[in-house]
Amino acid sequence: MSDSKLTLYGLPTPNGITASIFLEELKAAYGGPDYEFVKMSISDADIGKVHNQVKADWFIKLNPNGRIPTIVHNGFPVFETSAIILYLASQFDKEHKFSYDPATDPLNYSEELQWLFFTHGGIGPMQGQANHFIKFAPEDIPYGKNRYLNETKRLYNVLAIRLQDRDWLTGPGRGKYALADIKTYSWVSKSSFIGIDLNEWPAVKAWVDRIAERPAVKAGSAVGSSS
Ligand SMILES: N[C@@H](CCC(=O)N[C@@H](CS)C(=O)NCC(=O)O)C(=O)O
């Protein structure tokens, strides 16, 4: 691992911790990779003032979408959370402790993609918009607040169906803690920000509590909170 250089550009937001939690899981399971963390700013107020701004020219060269998280591994940039953790798995999760081999385990790999896409295209954008309308919008727009909050809750109902007779989102039997759990936990664990009470979905709450206990999840969630 020592010949590989990895940098994570991030922040401890739901998208940001998806990458840092998985990197900490890899470190706990395999002893690496080591990575450098660069804290970014996503605040409009910082444009032109803070060097690590996500819309700065140097950063747009790494991620044309100008968002965190982004990684650069041996000069190769990767953006979008799910693409980042799939890339990291392909490079570093050699024993498939948190992922599935597309060549030898294609059905479980497909399940992994299904649940990653479900959260990447569903929970992430919907809860992100709920956050915006409920916490940050300069005007009070009840339609926007309700639409995105209700859609987020509808997606949590889907998680509850999936988790009613299993421990993890993917894998045979009761499942295996894997990439889709990390990606989805990163959003669901922060749902109290918009007043969602997970007691509404006991199986989802139990799943969040199981993940939150993991030392690597604690470490990954804290990356960037004080640096
Ligand atoms: N689809 C992207 C979303 C990334 C994203 O929205 N990141 C937010 C922080 S959680 C950000 O960088 N926002 C800055 C901006 O919108 O300018 C992913 O999964 O990586």
mmCIF file of C-alpha atoms and ligand atoms in Angstrom:
data_model
loop_
_atom_site.group_PDB
_atom_site.id
_atom_site.type_symbol
_atom_site.label_atom_id
_atom_site.label_comp_id
_atom_site.label_asym_id
_atom_site.label_seq_id
_atom_site.Cartn_x
_atom_site.Cartn_y
_atom_site.Cartn_z
ATOM 1 C CA MET A 1 0.000 0.000 0.000
ATOM 2 C CA SER A 2 2.938 2.341 0.616
ATOM 3 C CA ASP A 3 3.547 2.938 -3.112
ATOM 4 C CA SER A 4 0.003 4.204 -3.575
ATOM 5 C CA LYS A 5 -0.932 7.850 -3.037
ATOM 6 C CA LEU A 6 -4.526 8.563 -2.189
ATOM 7 C CA THR A 7 -6.127 11.904 -1.395
ATOM 8 C CA LEU A 8 -9.713 12.426 -0.241
ATOM 9 C CA TYR A 9 -11.225 15.867 -0.753
ATOM 10 C CA GLY A 10 -14.183 16.043 1.553
ATOM 11 C CA LEU A 11 -16.235 17.267 4.463
ATOM 12 C CA PRO A 12 -18.260 15.399 7.099
ATOM 13 C CA THR A 13 -21.565 15.659 5.194
ATOM 14 C CA PRO A 14 -23.716 12.629 4.208
ATOM 15 C CA ASN A 15 -21.900 12.355 0.878
ATOM 16 C CA GLY A 16 -18.520 13.101 2.416
ATOM 17 C CA ILE A 17 -18.678 10.425 5.113
ATOM 18 C CA THR A 18 -19.587 7.718 2.589
ATOM 19 C CA ALA A 19 -16.002 7.905 1.327
ATOM 20 C CA SER A 20 -14.291 8.395 4.699
ATOM 21 C CA ILE A 21 -16.242 5.583 6.392
ATOM 22 C CA PHE A 22 -15.284 3.139 3.637
ATOM 23 C CA LEU A 23 -11.642 4.223 3.762
ATOM 24 C CA GLU A 24 -11.628 3.661 7.533
ATOM 25 C CA GLU A 25 -13.275 0.244 7.062
ATOM 26 C CA LEU A 26 -10.521 -0.685 4.587
ATOM 27 C CA LYS A 27 -7.863 0.467 7.041
ATOM 28 C CA ALA A 28 -9.435 -1.586 9.836
ATOM 29 C CA ALA A 29 -9.788 -4.686 7.646
ATOM 30 C CA TYR A 30 -6.571 -4.553 5.607
ATOM 31 C CA GLY A 31 -4.326 -1.996 7.291
ATOM 32 C CA GLY A 32 -4.671 0.461 4.405
ATOM 33 C CA PRO A 33 -4.715 2.387 2.178
ATOM 34 C CA ASP A 34 -3.377 5.413 3.989
ATOM 35 C CA TYR A 35 -4.900 8.582 2.704
ATOM 36 C CA GLU A 36 -4.434 12.304 2.959
ATOM 37 C CA PHE A 37 -7.554 14.312 3.771
ATOM 38 C CA VAL A 38 -8.108 17.774 2.298
ATOM 39 C CA LYS A 39 -10.984 19.661 3.841
ATOM 40 C CA MET A 40 -13.043 21.559 1.287
ATOM 41 C CA SER A 41 -15.483 24.435 1.566
ATOM 42 C CA ILE A 42 -18.900 24.263 -0.114
ATOM 43 C CA SER A 43 -20.166 27.568 1.199
ATOM 44 C CA ASP A 44 -21.024 30.263 -1.378
ATOM 45 C CA ALA A 45 -19.768 32.804 1.136
ATOM 46 C CA ASP A 46 -16.286 31.315 0.834
ATOM 47 C CA ILE A 47 -15.969 31.641 -2.953
ATOM 48 C CA GLY A 48 -12.820 33.582 -3.692
ATOM 49 C CA LYS A 49 -11.756 33.508 -0.043
ATOM 50 C CA VAL A 50 -11.034 29.902 0.881
ATOM 51 C CA HIS A 51 -8.385 28.070 -1.112
ATOM 52 C CA ASN A 52 -10.189 24.713 -0.904
ATOM 53 C CA GLN A 53 -13.368 25.830 -2.626
ATOM 54 C CA VAL A 54 -15.231 23.162 -4.602
ATOM 55 C CA LYS A 55 -15.834 25.569 -7.492
ATOM 56 C CA ALA A 56 -12.168 26.644 -7.741
ATOM 57 C CA ASP A 57 -10.547 26.026 -11.141
ATOM 58 C CA TRP A 58 -7.996 23.536 -9.775
ATOM 59 C CA PHE A 59 -10.756 21.465 -8.185
ATOM 60 C CA ILE A 60 -13.022 21.541 -11.273
ATOM 61 C CA LYS A 61 -10.119 19.874 -13.106
ATOM 62 C CA LEU A 62 -10.460 16.947 -10.671
ATOM 63 C CA ASN A 63 -14.254 16.927 -10.482
ATOM 64 C CA PRO A 64 -16.103 18.881 -13.205
ATOM 65 C CA ASN A 65 -19.214 18.705 -10.985
ATOM 66 C CA GLY A 66 -17.437 20.750 -8.299
ATOM 67 C CA ARG A 67 -18.603 18.686 -5.342
ATOM 68 C CA ILE A 68 -17.300 16.566 -2.519
ATOM 69 C CA PRO A 69 -16.332 13.837 -2.081
ATOM 70 C CA THR A 70 -13.634 13.400 -4.699
ATOM 71 C CA ILE A 71 -10.588 11.164 -4.516
ATOM 72 C CA VAL A 72 -7.351 11.111 -6.463
ATOM 73 C CA HIS A 73 -5.509 7.792 -6.494
ATOM 74 C CA ASN A 74 -2.064 7.773 -8.058
ATOM 75 C CA GLY A 75 -3.105 10.731 -10.196
ATOM 76 C CA PHE A 76 -6.472 9.242 -11.203
ATOM 77 C CA PRO A 77 -9.478 11.318 -10.052
ATOM 78 C CA VAL A 78 -12.820 9.721 -9.163
ATOM 79 C CA PHE A 79 -16.017 11.610 -8.327
ATOM 80 C CA GLU A 80 -19.562 10.611 -7.249
ATOM 81 C CA THR A 81 -19.809 8.705 -3.968
ATOM 82 C CA SER A 82 -20.922 5.364 -5.368
ATOM 83 C CA ALA A 83 -18.282 5.445 -8.104
ATOM 84 C CA ILE A 84 -15.688 6.280 -5.438
ATOM 85 C CA ILE A 85 -16.531 3.375 -3.144
ATOM 86 C CA LEU A 86 -16.859 0.944 -6.066
ATOM 87 C CA TYR A 87 -13.433 2.090 -7.289
ATOM 88 C CA LEU A 88 -11.907 1.756 -3.819
ATOM 89 C CA ALA A 89 -13.419 -1.719 -3.493
ATOM 90 C CA SER A 90 -11.954 -2.766 -6.847
ATOM 91 C CA GLN A 91 -8.510 -1.559 -5.793
ATOM 92 C CA PHE A 92 -8.350 -2.438 -2.111
ATOM 93 C CA ASP A 93 -11.134 -4.839 -1.047
ATOM 94 C CA LYS A 94 -9.283 -7.786 -2.514
ATOM 95 C CA GLU A 95 -11.022 -10.350 -0.286
ATOM 96 C CA HIS A 96 -14.469 -8.855 -0.954
ATOM 97 C CA LYS A 97 -15.116 -8.218 2.702
ATOM 98 C CA PHE A 98 -17.414 -5.280 1.818
ATOM 99 C CA SER A 99 -18.244 -5.904 -1.837
ATOM 100 C CA TYR A 100 -18.968 -8.578 -4.439
ATOM 101 C CA ASP A 101 -16.827 -9.765 -7.328
ATOM 102 C CA PRO A 102 -18.569 -8.914 -10.632
ATOM 103 C CA ALA A 103 -16.836 -11.841 -12.384
ATOM 104 C CA THR A 104 -17.447 -14.642 -9.872
ATOM 105 C CA ASP A 105 -20.456 -13.327 -7.952
ATOM 106 C CA PRO A 106 -22.499 -11.430 -10.566
ATOM 107 C CA LEU A 107 -25.911 -11.718 -8.900
ATOM 108 C CA ASN A 108 -24.768 -10.331 -5.574
ATOM 109 C CA TYR A 109 -22.787 -7.684 -7.469
ATOM 110 C CA SER A 110 -26.010 -6.748 -9.267
ATOM 111 C CA GLU A 111 -27.798 -6.463 -5.893
ATOM 112 C CA GLU A 112 -24.992 -4.215 -4.724
ATOM 113 C CA LEU A 113 -25.484 -1.945 -7.739
ATOM 114 C CA GLN A 114 -29.272 -1.966 -7.303
ATOM 115 C CA TRP A 115 -29.087 -0.739 -3.711
ATOM 116 C CA LEU A 116 -26.285 1.709 -4.431
ATOM 117 C CA PHE A 117 -28.292 3.198 -7.306
ATOM 118 C CA PHE A 118 -31.423 3.240 -5.133
ATOM 119 C CA THR A 119 -29.685 5.457 -2.611
ATOM 120 C CA HIS A 120 -27.530 7.382 -5.084
ATOM 121 C CA GLY A 121 -30.508 8.309 -7.271
ATOM 122 C CA GLY A 122 -33.229 8.264 -4.593
ATOM 123 C CA ILE A 123 -32.482 8.816 -0.920
ATOM 124 C CA GLY A 124 -29.471 11.086 -1.532
ATOM 125 C CA PRO A 125 -31.143 13.579 -3.890
ATOM 126 C CA MET A 126 -34.523 13.494 -2.130
ATOM 127 C CA GLN A 127 -33.120 13.909 1.386
ATOM 128 C CA GLY A 128 -30.677 16.511 0.050
ATOM 129 C CA GLN A 129 -33.609 18.537 -1.306
ATOM 130 C CA ALA A 130 -35.546 18.027 1.947
ATOM 131 C CA ASN A 131 -32.503 19.390 3.805
ATOM 132 C CA HIS A 132 -32.464 22.373 1.469
ATOM 133 C CA PHE A 133 -36.145 23.284 1.718
ATOM 134 C CA ILE A 134 -36.410 22.602 5.464
ATOM 135 C CA LYS A 135 -33.094 24.048 6.643
ATOM 136 C CA PHE A 136 -31.525 26.339 4.064
ATOM 137 C CA ALA A 137 -34.057 27.828 1.602
ATOM 138 C CA PRO A 138 -34.200 31.624 1.877
ATOM 139 C CA GLU A 139 -38.028 31.475 1.539
ATOM 140 C CA ASP A 140 -40.561 29.267 3.301
ATOM 141 C CA ILE A 141 -41.942 26.963 0.587
ATOM 142 C CA PRO A 142 -44.244 24.374 2.234
ATOM 143 C CA TYR A 143 -44.822 22.492 -1.048
ATOM 144 C CA GLY A 144 -41.082 21.847 -1.455
ATOM 145 C CA LYS A 145 -40.631 20.911 2.188
ATOM 146 C CA ASN A 146 -43.503 18.418 2.125
ATOM 147 C CA ARG A 147 -42.731 16.943 -1.249
ATOM 148 C CA TYR A 148 -39.118 16.050 -0.444
ATOM 149 C CA LEU A 149 -39.728 15.061 3.172
ATOM 150 C CA ASN A 150 -42.565 12.732 2.143
ATOM 151 C CA GLU A 151 -40.528 11.230 -0.681
ATOM 152 C CA THR A 152 -37.604 10.643 1.702
ATOM 153 C CA LYS A 153 -39.950 8.884 4.107
ATOM 154 C CA ARG A 154 -41.406 6.804 1.281
ATOM 155 C CA LEU A 155 -37.889 5.640 0.453
ATOM 156 C CA TYR A 156 -37.313 4.769 4.122
ATOM 157 C CA ASN A 157 -40.437 2.571 3.853
ATOM 158 C CA VAL A 158 -38.641 0.726 1.035
ATOM 159 C CA LEU A 159 -35.624 0.205 3.297
ATOM 160 C CA ALA A 160 -37.957 -1.107 6.023
ATOM 161 C CA ILE A 161 -39.392 -3.687 3.620
ATOM 162 C CA ARG A 162 -35.885 -4.784 2.637
ATOM 163 C CA LEU A 163 -34.647 -4.989 6.232
ATOM 164 C CA GLN A 164 -37.669 -6.690 7.768
ATOM 165 C CA ASP A 165 -36.064 -10.149 7.634
ATOM 166 C CA ARG A 166 -32.386 -9.387 7.152
ATOM 167 C CA ASP A 167 -29.531 -7.494 8.816
ATOM 168 C CA TRP A 168 -27.909 -5.860 5.764
ATOM 169 C CA LEU A 169 -29.105 -4.519 2.423
ATOM 170 C CA THR A 170 -27.234 -6.955 0.178
ATOM 171 C CA GLY A 171 -25.961 -10.511 0.175
ATOM 172 C CA PRO A 172 -27.460 -13.939 0.737
ATOM 173 C CA GLY A 173 -29.343 -14.938 3.873
ATOM 174 C CA ARG A 174 -29.423 -12.115 6.370
ATOM 175 C CA GLY A 175 -26.905 -10.305 4.176
ATOM 176 C CA LYS A 176 -23.394 -8.926 4.543
ATOM 177 C CA TYR A 177 -22.383 -5.433 5.723
ATOM 178 C CA ALA A 178 -21.208 -3.933 2.451
ATOM 179 C CA LEU A 179 -20.983 -0.866 0.221
ATOM 180 C CA ALA A 180 -24.726 -0.197 -0.047
ATOM 181 C CA ASP A 181 -25.045 -0.185 3.750
ATOM 182 C CA ILE A 182 -22.284 2.415 4.021
ATOM 183 C CA LYS A 183 -23.716 4.630 1.286
ATOM 184 C CA THR A 184 -27.267 4.460 2.670
ATOM 185 C CA TYR A 185 -26.285 4.759 6.342
ATOM 186 C CA SER A 186 -24.473 7.993 5.546
ATOM 187 C CA TRP A 187 -27.819 9.599 4.706
ATOM 188 C CA VAL A 188 -30.230 7.792 7.022
ATOM 189 C CA SER A 189 -28.046 8.337 10.101
ATOM 190 C CA LYS A 190 -28.325 12.097 9.549
ATOM 191 C CA SER A 191 -32.117 12.177 9.161
ATOM 192 C CA SER A 192 -32.803 13.775 12.542
ATOM 193 C CA PHE A 193 -31.411 16.979 10.943
ATOM 194 C CA ILE A 194 -34.819 17.397 9.294
ATOM 195 C CA GLY A 195 -36.829 16.003 12.178
ATOM 196 C CA ILE A 196 -37.232 12.422 10.936
ATOM 197 C CA ASP A 197 -37.730 9.988 13.828
ATOM 198 C CA LEU A 198 -36.352 6.565 12.896
ATOM 199 C CA ASN A 199 -38.553 4.903 15.512
ATOM 200 C CA GLU A 200 -41.175 4.993 12.727
ATOM 201 C CA TRP A 201 -39.186 2.172 11.058
ATOM 202 C CA PRO A 202 -37.832 -0.129 13.819
ATOM 203 C CA ALA A 203 -35.877 -2.381 11.426
ATOM 204 C CA VAL A 204 -34.210 0.649 9.840
ATOM 205 C CA LYS A 205 -33.380 2.088 13.253
ATOM 206 C CA ALA A 206 -31.867 -1.232 14.398
ATOM 207 C CA TRP A 207 -29.772 -1.354 11.181
ATOM 208 C CA VAL A 208 -28.525 2.232 11.717
ATOM 209 C CA ASP A 209 -27.652 1.423 15.337
ATOM 210 C CA ARG A 210 -25.728 -1.702 14.264
ATOM 211 C CA ILE A 211 -23.680 0.280 11.758
ATOM 212 C CA ALA A 212 -23.091 3.228 14.098
ATOM 213 C CA GLU A 213 -21.401 0.925 16.636
ATOM 214 C CA ARG A 214 -18.591 0.016 14.241
ATOM 215 C CA PRO A 215 -15.292 1.697 15.194
ATOM 216 C CA ALA A 216 -14.490 2.473 11.537
ATOM 217 C CA VAL A 217 -17.874 4.140 11.107
ATOM 218 C CA LYS A 218 -17.197 6.306 14.159
ATOM 219 C CA ALA A 219 -13.733 7.179 12.826
ATOM 220 C CA GLY A 220 -14.945 7.816 9.268
ATOM 221 C CA SER A 221 -17.837 9.994 10.402
ATOM 222 C CA ALA A 222 -15.444 12.228 12.317
ATOM 223 C CA VAL A 223 -12.998 12.800 9.440
ATOM 224 C CA GLY A 224 -12.931 16.527 8.731
ATOM 225 C CA SER A 225 -14.988 17.561 11.712
ATOM 226 C CA SER A 226 -12.093 19.217 13.469
ATOM 227 C CA SER A 227 -9.277 19.542 10.912
HETATM 228 N N1 LIG B 1 -24.047 12.970 -6.427
HETATM 229 C C1 LIG B 1 -22.916 13.486 -5.702
HETATM 230 C C2 LIG B 1 -23.393 14.530 -4.721
HETATM 231 C C3 LIG B 1 -22.258 15.249 -4.042
HETATM 232 C C4 LIG B 1 -22.738 16.486 -3.307
HETATM 233 O O1 LIG B 1 -23.833 16.994 -3.551
HETATM 234 N N2 LIG B 1 -21.894 17.001 -2.412
HETATM 235 C C5 LIG B 1 -22.232 18.227 -1.716
HETATM 236 C C6 LIG B 1 -21.883 18.139 -0.231
HETATM 237 S S1 LIG B 1 -22.763 16.836 0.579
HETATM 238 C C7 LIG B 1 -21.416 19.368 -2.306
HETATM 239 O O2 LIG B 1 -20.255 19.203 -2.590
HETATM 240 N N3 LIG B 1 -22.038 20.526 -2.511
HETATM 241 C C8 LIG B 1 -21.367 21.674 -2.999
HETATM 242 C C9 LIG B 1 -22.123 22.399 -4.054
HETATM 243 O O3 LIG B 1 -23.241 21.963 -4.387
HETATM 244 O O4 LIG B 1 -21.601 23.400 -4.528
HETATM 245 C C10 LIG B 1 -22.180 12.327 -5.022
HETATM 246 O O5 LIG B 1 -22.808 11.297 -4.756
HETATM 247 O O6 LIG B 1 -20.960 12.441 -4.782
#
